[in-house]
Short mmCIF file of C-alpha atoms and ligand atoms in Angstrom, two decimals:
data_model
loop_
_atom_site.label_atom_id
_atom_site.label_comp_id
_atom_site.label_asym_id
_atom_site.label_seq_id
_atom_site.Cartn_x
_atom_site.Cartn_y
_atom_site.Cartn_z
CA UNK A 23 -5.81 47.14 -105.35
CA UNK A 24 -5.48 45.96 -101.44
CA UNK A 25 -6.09 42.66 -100.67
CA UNK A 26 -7.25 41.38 -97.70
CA UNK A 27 -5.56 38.86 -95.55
CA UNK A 28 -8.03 35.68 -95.09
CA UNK A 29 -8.02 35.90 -90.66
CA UNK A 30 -6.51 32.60 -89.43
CA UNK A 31 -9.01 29.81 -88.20
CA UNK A 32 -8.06 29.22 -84.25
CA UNK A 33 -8.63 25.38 -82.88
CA UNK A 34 -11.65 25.05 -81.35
CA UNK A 35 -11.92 26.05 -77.18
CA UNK A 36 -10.26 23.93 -75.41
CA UNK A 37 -9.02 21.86 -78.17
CA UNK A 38 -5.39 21.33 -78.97
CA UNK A 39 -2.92 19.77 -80.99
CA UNK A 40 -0.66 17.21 -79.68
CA UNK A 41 2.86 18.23 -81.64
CA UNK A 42 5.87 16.33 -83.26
CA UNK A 43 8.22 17.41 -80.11
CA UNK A 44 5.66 15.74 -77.77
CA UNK A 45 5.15 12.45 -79.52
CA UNK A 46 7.14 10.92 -77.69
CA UNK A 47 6.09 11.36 -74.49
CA UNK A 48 2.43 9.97 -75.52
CA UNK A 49 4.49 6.70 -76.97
CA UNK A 50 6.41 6.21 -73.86
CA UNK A 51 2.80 6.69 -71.65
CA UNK A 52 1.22 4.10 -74.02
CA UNK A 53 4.06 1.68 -74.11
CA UNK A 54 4.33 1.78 -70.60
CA UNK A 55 0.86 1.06 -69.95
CA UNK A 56 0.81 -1.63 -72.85
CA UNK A 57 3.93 -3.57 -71.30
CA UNK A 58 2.18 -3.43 -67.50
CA UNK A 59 -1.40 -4.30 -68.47
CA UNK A 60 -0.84 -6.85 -71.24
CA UNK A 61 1.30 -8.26 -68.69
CA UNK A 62 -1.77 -8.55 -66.11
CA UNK A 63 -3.81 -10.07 -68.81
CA UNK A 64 -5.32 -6.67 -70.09
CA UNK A 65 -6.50 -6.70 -74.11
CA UNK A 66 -6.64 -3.80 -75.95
CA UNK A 67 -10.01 -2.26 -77.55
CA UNK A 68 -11.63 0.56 -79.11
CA UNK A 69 -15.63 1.92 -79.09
CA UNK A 70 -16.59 4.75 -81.48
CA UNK A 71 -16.43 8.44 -80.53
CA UNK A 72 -20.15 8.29 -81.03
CA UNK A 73 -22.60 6.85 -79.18
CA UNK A 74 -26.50 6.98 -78.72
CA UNK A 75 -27.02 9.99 -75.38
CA UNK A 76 -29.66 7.21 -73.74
CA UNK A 77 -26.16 5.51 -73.16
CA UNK A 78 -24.86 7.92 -70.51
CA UNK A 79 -27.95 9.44 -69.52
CA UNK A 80 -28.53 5.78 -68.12
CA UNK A 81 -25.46 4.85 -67.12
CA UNK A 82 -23.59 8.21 -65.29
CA UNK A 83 -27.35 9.48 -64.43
CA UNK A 84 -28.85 12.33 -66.25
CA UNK A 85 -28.32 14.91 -63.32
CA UNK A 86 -24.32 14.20 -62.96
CA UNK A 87 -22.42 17.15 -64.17
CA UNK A 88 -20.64 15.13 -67.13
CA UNK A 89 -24.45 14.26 -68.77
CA UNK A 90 -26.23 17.38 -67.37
CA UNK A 91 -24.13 20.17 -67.94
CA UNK A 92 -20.48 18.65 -69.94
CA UNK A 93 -21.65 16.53 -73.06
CA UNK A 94 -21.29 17.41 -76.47
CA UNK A 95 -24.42 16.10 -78.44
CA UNK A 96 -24.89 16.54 -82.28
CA UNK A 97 -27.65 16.17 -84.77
CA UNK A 98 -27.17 13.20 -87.62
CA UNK A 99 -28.81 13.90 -91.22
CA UNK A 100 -30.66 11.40 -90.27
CA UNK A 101 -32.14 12.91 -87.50
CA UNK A 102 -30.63 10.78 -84.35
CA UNK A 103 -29.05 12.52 -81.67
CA UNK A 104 -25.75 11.22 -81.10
CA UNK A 105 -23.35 11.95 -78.10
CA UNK A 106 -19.16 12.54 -78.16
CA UNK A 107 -18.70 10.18 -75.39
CA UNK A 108 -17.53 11.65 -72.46
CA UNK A 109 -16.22 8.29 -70.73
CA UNK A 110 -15.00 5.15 -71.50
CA UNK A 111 -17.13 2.82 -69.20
CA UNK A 112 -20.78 2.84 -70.21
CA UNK A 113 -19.33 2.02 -73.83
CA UNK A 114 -17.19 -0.67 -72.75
CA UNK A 115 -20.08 -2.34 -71.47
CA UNK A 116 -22.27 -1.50 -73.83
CA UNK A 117 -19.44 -2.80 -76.41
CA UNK A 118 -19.33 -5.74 -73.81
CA UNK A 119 -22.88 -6.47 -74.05
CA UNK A 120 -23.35 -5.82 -78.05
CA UNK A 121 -20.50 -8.41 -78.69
CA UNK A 122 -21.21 -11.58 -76.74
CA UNK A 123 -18.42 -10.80 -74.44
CA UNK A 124 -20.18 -12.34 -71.81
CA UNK A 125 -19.78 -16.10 -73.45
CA UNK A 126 -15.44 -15.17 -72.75
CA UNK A 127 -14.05 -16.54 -70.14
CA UNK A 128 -14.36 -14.27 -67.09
CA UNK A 129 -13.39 -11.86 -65.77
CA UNK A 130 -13.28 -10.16 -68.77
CA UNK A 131 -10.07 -7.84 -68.75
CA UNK A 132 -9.82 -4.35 -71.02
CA UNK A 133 -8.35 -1.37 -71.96
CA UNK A 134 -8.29 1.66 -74.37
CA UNK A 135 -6.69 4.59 -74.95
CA UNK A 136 -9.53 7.29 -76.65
CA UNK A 137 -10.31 10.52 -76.64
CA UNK A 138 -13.13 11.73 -74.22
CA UNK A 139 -15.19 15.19 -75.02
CA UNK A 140 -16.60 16.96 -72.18
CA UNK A 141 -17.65 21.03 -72.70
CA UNK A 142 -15.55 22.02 -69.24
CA UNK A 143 -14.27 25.45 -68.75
CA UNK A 144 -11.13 24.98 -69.82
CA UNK A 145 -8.07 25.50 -67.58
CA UNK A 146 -4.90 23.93 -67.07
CA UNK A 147 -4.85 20.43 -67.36
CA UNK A 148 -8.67 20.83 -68.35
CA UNK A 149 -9.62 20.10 -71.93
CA UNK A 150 -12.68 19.61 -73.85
CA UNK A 151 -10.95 16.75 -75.87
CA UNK A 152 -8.39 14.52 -73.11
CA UNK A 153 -7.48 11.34 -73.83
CA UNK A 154 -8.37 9.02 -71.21
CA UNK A 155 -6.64 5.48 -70.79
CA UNK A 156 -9.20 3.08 -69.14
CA UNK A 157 -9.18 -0.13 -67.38
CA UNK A 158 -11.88 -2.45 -66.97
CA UNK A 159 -12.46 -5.65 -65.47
CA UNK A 160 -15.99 -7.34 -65.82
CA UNK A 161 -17.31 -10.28 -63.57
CA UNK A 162 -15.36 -10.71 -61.13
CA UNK A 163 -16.78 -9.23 -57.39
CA UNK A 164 -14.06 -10.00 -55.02
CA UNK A 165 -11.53 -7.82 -53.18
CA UNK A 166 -8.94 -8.79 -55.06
CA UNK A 167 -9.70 -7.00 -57.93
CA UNK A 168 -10.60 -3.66 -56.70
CA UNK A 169 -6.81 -4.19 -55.13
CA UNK A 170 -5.03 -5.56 -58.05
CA UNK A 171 -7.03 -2.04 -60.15
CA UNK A 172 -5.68 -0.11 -57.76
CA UNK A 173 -2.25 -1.45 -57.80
CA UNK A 174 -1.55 -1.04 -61.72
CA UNK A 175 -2.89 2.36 -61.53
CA UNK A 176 -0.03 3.21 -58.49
CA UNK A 177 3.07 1.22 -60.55
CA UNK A 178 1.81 2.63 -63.47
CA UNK A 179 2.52 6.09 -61.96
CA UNK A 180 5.26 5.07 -60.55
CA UNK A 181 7.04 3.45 -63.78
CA UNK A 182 6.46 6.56 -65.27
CA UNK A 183 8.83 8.62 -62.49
CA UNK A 184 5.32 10.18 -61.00
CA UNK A 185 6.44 9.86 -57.31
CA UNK A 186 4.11 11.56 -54.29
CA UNK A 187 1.08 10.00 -55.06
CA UNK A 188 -1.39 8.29 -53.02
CA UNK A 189 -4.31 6.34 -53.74
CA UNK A 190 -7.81 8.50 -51.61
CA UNK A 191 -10.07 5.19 -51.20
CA UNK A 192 -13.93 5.02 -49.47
CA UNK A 193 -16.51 2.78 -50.19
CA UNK A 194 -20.00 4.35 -50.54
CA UNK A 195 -21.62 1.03 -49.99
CA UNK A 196 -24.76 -0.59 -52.29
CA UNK A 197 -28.27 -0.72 -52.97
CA UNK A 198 -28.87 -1.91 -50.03
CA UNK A 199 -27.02 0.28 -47.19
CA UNK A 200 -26.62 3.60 -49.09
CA UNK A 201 -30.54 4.21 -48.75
CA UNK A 202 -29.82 5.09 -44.87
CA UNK A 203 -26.51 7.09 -45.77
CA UNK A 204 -28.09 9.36 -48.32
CA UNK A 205 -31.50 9.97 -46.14
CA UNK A 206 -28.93 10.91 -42.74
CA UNK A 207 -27.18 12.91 -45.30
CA UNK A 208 -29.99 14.56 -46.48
CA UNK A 209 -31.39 15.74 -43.42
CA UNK A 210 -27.75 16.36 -42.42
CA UNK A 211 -27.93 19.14 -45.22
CA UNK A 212 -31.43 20.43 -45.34
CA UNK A 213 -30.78 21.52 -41.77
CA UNK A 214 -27.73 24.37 -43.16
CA UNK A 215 -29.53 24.84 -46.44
CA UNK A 216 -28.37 28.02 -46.17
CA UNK A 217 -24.62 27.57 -46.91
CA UNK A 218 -24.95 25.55 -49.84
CA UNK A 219 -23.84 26.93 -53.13
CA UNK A 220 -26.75 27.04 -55.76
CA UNK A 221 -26.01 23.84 -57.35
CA UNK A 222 -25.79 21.55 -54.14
CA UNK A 223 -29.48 22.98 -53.57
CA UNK A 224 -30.62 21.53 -56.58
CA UNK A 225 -28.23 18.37 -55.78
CA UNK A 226 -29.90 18.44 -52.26
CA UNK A 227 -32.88 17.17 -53.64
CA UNK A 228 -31.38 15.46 -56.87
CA UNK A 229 -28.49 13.74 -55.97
CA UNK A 230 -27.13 14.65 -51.87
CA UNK A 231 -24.15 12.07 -52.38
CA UNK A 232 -22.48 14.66 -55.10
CA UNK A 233 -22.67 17.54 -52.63
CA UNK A 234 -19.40 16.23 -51.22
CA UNK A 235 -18.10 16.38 -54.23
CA UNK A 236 -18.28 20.20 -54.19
CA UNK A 237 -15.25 22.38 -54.91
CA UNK A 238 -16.85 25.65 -53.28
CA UNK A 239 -15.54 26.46 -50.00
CA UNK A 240 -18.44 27.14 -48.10
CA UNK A 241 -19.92 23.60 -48.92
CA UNK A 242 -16.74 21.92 -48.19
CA UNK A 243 -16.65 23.25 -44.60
CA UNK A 244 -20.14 21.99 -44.28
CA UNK A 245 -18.93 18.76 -45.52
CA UNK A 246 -16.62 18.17 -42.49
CA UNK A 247 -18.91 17.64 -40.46
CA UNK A 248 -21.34 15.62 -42.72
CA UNK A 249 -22.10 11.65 -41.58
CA UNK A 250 -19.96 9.18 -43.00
CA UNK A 251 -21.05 6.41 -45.05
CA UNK A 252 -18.36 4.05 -43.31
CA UNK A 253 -20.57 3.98 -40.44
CA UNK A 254 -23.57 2.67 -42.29
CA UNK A 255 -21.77 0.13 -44.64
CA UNK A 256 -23.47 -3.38 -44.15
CA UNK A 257 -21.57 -6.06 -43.31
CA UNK A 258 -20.90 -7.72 -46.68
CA UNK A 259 -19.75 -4.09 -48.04
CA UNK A 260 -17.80 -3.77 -44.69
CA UNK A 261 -15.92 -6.68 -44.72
CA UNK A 262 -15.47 -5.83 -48.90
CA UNK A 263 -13.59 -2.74 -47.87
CA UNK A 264 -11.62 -4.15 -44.95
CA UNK A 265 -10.14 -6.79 -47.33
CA UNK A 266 -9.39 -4.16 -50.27
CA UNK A 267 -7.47 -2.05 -47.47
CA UNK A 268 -5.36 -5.27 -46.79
CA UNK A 269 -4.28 -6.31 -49.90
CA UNK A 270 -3.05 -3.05 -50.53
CA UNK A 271 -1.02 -3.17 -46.87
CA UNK A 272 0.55 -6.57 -48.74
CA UNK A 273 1.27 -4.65 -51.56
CA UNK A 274 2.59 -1.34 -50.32
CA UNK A 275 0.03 0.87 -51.73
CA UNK A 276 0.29 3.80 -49.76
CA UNK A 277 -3.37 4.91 -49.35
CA UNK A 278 -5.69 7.53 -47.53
CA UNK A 279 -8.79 6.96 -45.86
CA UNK A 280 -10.91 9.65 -47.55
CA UNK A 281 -14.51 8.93 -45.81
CA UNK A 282 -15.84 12.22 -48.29
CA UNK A 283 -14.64 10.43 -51.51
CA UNK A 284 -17.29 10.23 -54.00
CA UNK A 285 -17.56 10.07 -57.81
CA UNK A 286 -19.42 12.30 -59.85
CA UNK A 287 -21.12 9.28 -61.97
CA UNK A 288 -23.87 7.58 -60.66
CA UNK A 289 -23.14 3.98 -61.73
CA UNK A 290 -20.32 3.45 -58.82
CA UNK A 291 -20.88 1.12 -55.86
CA UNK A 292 -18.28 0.25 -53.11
CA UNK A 293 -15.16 0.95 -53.75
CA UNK A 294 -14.27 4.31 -54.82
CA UNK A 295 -10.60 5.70 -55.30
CA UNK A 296 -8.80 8.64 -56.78
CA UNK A 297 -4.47 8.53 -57.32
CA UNK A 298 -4.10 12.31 -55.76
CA UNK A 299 -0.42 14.18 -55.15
CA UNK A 300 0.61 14.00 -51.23
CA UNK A 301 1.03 17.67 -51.67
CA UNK A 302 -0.72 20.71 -53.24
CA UNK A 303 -3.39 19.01 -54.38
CA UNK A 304 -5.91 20.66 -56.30
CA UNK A 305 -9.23 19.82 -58.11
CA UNK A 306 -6.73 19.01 -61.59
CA UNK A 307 -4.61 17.18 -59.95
CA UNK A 308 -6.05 13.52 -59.83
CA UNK A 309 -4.67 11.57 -61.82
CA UNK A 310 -6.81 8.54 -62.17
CA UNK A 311 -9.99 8.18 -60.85
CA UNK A 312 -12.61 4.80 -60.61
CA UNK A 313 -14.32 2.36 -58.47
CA UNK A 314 -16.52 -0.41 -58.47
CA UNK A 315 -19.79 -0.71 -60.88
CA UNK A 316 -21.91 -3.68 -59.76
CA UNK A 317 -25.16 -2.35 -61.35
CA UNK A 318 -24.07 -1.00 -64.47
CA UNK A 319 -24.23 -4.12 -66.67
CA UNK A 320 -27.91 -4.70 -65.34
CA UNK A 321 -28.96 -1.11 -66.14
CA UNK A 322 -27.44 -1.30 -69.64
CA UNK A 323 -29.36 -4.64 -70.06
CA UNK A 324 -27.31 -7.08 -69.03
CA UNK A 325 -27.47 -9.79 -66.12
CA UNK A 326 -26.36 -9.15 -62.54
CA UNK A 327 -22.72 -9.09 -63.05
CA UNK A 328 -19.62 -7.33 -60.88
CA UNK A 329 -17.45 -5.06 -62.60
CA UNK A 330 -14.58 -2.27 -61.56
CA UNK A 331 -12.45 0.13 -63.23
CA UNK A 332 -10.44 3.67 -63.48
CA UNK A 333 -9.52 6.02 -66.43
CA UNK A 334 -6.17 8.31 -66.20
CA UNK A 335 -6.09 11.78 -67.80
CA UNK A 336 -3.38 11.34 -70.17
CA UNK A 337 -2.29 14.83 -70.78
CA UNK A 338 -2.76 15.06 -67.30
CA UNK A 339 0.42 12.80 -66.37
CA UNK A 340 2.57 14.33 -69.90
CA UNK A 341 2.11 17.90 -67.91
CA UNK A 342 3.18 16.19 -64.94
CA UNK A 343 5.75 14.09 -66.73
CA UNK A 344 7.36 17.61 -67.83
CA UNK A 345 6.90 19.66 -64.72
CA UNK A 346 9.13 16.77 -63.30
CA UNK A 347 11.65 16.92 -65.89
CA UNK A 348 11.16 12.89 -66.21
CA UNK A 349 13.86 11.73 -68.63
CA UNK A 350 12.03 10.42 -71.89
CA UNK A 351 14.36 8.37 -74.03
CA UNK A 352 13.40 10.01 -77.90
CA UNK A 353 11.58 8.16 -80.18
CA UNK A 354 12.88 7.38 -83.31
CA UNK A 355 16.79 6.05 -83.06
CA UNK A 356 19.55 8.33 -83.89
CA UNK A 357 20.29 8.71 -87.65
CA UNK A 358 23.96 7.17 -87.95
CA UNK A 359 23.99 8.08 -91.92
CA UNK A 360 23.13 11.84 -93.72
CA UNK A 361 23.03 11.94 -97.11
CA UNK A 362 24.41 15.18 -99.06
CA UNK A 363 23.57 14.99 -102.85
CA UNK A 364 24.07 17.58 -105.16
CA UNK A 365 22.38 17.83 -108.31
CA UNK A 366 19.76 16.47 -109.86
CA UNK A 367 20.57 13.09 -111.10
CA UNK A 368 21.94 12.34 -107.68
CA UNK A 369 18.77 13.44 -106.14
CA UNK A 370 16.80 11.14 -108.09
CA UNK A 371 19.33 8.52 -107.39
CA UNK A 372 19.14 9.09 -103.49
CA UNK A 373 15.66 7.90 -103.20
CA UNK A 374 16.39 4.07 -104.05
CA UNK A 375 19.98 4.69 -102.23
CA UNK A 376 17.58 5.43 -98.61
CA UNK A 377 15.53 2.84 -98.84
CA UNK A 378 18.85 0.25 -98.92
CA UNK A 379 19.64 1.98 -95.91
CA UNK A 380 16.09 1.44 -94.43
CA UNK A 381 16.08 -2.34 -95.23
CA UNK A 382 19.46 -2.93 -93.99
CA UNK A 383 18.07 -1.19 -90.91
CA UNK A 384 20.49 1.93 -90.57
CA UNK A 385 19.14 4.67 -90.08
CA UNK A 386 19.32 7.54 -92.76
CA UNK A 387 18.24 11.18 -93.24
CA UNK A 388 18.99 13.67 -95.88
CA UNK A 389 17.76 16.59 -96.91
CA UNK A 390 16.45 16.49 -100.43
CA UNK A 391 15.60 20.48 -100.55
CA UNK A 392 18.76 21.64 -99.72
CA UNK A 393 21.55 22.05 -102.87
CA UNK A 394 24.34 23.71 -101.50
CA UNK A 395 26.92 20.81 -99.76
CA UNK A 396 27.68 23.64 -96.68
CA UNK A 397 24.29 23.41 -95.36
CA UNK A 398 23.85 20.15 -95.76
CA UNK A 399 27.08 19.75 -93.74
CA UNK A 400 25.64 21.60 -91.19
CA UNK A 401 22.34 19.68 -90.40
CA UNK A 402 24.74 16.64 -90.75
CA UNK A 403 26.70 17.99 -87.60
CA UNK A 404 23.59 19.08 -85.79
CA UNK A 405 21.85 15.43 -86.58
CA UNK A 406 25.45 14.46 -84.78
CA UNK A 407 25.96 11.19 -87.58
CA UNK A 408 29.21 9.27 -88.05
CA UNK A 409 28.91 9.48 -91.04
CA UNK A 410 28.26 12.07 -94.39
CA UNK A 411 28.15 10.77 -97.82
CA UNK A 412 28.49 12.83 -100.53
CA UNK A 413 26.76 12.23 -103.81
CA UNK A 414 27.17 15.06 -106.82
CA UNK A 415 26.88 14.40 -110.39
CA UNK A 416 30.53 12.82 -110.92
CA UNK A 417 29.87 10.23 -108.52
CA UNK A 418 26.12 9.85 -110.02
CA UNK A 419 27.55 8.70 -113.39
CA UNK A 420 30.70 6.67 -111.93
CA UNK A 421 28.20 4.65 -109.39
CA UNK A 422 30.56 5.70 -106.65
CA UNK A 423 30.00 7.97 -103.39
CA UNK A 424 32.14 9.42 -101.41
CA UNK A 425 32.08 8.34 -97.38
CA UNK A 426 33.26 11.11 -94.80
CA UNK A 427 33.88 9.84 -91.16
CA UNK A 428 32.25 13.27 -89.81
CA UNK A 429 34.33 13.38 -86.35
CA UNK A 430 37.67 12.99 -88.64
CA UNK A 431 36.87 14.23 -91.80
CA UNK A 432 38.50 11.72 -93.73
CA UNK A 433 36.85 10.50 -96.80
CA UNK A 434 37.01 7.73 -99.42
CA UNK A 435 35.22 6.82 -102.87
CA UNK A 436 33.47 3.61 -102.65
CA UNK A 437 31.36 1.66 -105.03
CA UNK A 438 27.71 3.09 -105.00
CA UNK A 439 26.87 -0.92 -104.88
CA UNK A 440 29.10 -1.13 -102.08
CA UNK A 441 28.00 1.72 -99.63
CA UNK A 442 25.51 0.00 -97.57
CA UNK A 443 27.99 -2.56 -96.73
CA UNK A 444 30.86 -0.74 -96.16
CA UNK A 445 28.53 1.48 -93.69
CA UNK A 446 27.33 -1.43 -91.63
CA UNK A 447 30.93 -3.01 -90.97
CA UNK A 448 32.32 0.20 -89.86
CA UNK A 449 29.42 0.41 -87.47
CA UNK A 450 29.56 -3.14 -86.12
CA UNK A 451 33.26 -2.67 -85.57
CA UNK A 452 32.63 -0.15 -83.20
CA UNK A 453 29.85 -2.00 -82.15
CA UNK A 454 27.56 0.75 -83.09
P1 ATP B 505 -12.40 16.26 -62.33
O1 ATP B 505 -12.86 16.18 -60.91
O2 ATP B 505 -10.96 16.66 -62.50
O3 ATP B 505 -13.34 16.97 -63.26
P2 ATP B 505 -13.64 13.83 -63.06
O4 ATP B 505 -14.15 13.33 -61.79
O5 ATP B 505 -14.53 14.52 -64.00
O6 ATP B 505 -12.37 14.76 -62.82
P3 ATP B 505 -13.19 11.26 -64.27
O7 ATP B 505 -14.38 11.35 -65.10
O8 ATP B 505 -13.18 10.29 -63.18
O9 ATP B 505 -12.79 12.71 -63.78
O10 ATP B 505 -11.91 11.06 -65.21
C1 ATP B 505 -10.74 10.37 -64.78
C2 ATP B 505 -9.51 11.19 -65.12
O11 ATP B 505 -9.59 11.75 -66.43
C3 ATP B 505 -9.30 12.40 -64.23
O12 ATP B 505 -8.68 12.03 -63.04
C4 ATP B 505 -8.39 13.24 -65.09
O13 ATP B 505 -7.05 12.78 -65.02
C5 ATP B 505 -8.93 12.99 -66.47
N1 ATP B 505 -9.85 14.08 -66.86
C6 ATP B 505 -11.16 14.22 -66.56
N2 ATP B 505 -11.69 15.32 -67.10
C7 ATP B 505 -10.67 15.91 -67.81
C8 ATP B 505 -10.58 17.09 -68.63
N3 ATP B 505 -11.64 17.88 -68.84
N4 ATP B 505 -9.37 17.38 -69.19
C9 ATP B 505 -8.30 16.58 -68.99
N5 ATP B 505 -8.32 15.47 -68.24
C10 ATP B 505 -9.49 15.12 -67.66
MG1 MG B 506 -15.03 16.58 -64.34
#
């Protein structure tokens, strides 16, 4: 009789699995970013994966390539159409706006680390599941926040050994200048037609802003040439962008003048910014990407009320991280103690015996399927402990254990009741 072998189930396209070997760079991201935003007055806070579409189809704008072509939408039993959220913003202030955030004292100052869901092609350092840390700030207009944004985004690069970055920065202006910009631009690009790919025809008459957002070649050698919106910012938005550039002279922010920088969601106004390498840079490169969102509260219901933000790919800096060989300090402390038993009334002993270990707060591993002392010897060495301690049945029914100084290999009995002790003064006098 032949059996057949079930076929393995494969993850999902452009899924993956984060494994045990890379946990720690994902703790060391996140601590790092804890430590510098809770510093700056950041809080912490989660939305759900799921959210109603009519969120980001109002928010990002129904013809961006994140709503049009990238969400994931599913089905509920009962019958609502729900979306995998593809960004962190429109929930935040939706979250913002659900929970009375707006009685807080302002600006109202928040993070989150969550995973986004776009359907991309996948490529390197493209995913259909990325986690995404965000920062917001809500109500507050002035300069100094689109700087201080920017700022935490560049030392949070740089605390994380991410060198060679520079912030791209533009301001595409508001409601009331961009009108002008986008009609030049417009007729800018209906006069070469011609040389636009087939998407920035439809964004032509959809949405001209996003054609400069286009990675073909042929439309970003028409873009060259295109108008600039820095010579139709108003005055308010003018002077807005001149004092963002100087706080970031104070601060040594080293930053580009990118007069093509736009974002592919709709809700941005002024400021605009992308963290992007000095060299090589290519369309998965950024980093972190945001700007300013004066409108978006209003649209999702809200009152008038200035807001700014960016969200960093996360898996995004741990490739970088690696391709830098940046030194990440492991995550759990070095075991100082392994445990050898042999037998089984020492293995049920051992599990009480760790946990005296735990609470005393030295750190202990064993290996409870292993029998033969040899091999346990030999994960001891590779673990690199001081110290072994052997526990077969003779010891088991004396309540003693025997303690072997691994480096040496000298041993001694001691009282079971004793062990933890005896463990922690030989450490302390070696200040260990
Ligand atoms: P891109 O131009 O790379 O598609 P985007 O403009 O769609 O980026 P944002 O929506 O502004 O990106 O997201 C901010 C950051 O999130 C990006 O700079 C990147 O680091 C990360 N990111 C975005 N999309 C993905 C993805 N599909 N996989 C992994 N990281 C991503
Ligand atoms: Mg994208």
């Amino acid at each position: 009789m032949s059996k057949i072998k079930p076929k393995q189930i494969q993850s999902a396209k452009g899924m993956h699995d984060i494994l045990p070997e890379d946990q720690k760079y994902w703790r060391y991201v996140q601590k790092k970013a804890e430590t510098l935003l809770e510093y700056y007055g950041f809080e912490r806070f989660s939305t759900p994966i799921l959210e109603s579409v009519e969120l980001f189809t109002r928010s990002v704008g129904e013809t961006s390539d994140i709503v049009a072509k990238e969400i994931y939408t599913l089905k509920t039993k009962g019958g609502d159409i729900l979306a995998l959220r593809p960004e962190g913003t429109a929930p935040t202030v939706r979250a913002y706006l659900e929970n009375g955030m707006n009685v807080r004292p302002h600006p109202v100052k928040l993070y989150y680390i969550d995973p986004m869901f776009r359907h991309d092609e996948p490529q390197h350092g493209r995913f259909r599941q990325f986690y995404q840390l965000g920062v917001e700030t809500i109500g507050d207009g002035s300069e100094a926040v689109d700087a201080e944004l920017i700022f935490l985004a560049y030392k949070l690069l740089e605390s994380l050994g991410l060198d060679g970055y520079s912030v791209q920065i533009n301001s595409i202006g508001d409601q009331n200048c961009r009108p002008a910009y986008i009609k030049a631009l417009r007729d800018y690009f209906k006069n070469r037609s011609k040389k636009l790919c087939a998407t920035c025809k439809v964004r032509l008459k959809e949405n001209v802003l996003r054609i400069l957002d286009c990675k073909e070649e042929g439309c970003k050698e028409l873009a060259k040439e295109a108008p600039q919106m820095m010579d139709f910012l108003d005055e308010q938005c003018r002077l807005h962008f001149k004092h963002v550039l100087e706080f970031l002279d104070e601060a040594k922010v080293p930053y580009i003048l990118n007069p093509y920088l736009v974002r592919g969601l709709d809700y941005y106004t002024r400021t605009v910014f992308e963290l992007v390498p000095d060299e090589n840079a290519t369309a998965q490169s950024t980093l972190v990407a945001g700007g300013r969102y004066d409108r978006l509260i209003e649209q999702l219901g809200g009152v008038k009320m200035p807001a700014a933000g960016w969200a960093m790919g996360i898996e995004r800096i741990i490739m970088v991280m690696k391709e830098k060989n940046v030194h990440v300090p492991d995550a759990s402390p070095k075991p100082k103690v392994f445990l050898v038993q042999l037998g089984e009334a020492p293995k049920r002993k051992a599990l009480p015996l760790f946990e005296s270990f735990r609470k005393a707060g030295v750190e202990a591993k064993s290996s409870l399927g292993r029998d033969s002392i040899k091999s346990q010897l030999r994960i001891a060495h590779r673990l690199g402990v001081r110290f072994a301690l052997i526990f077969g049945q003779r010891e088991a029914l004396e309540g003693t254990i025997i303690l072997r100084e691994m480096d040496t290999g000298v041993q001694e009995t001691i009282l079971l009741d004793k062990i933890v002790d005896e463990v922690k003064k030989r450490l302390k006098e070696r200040h260990e």
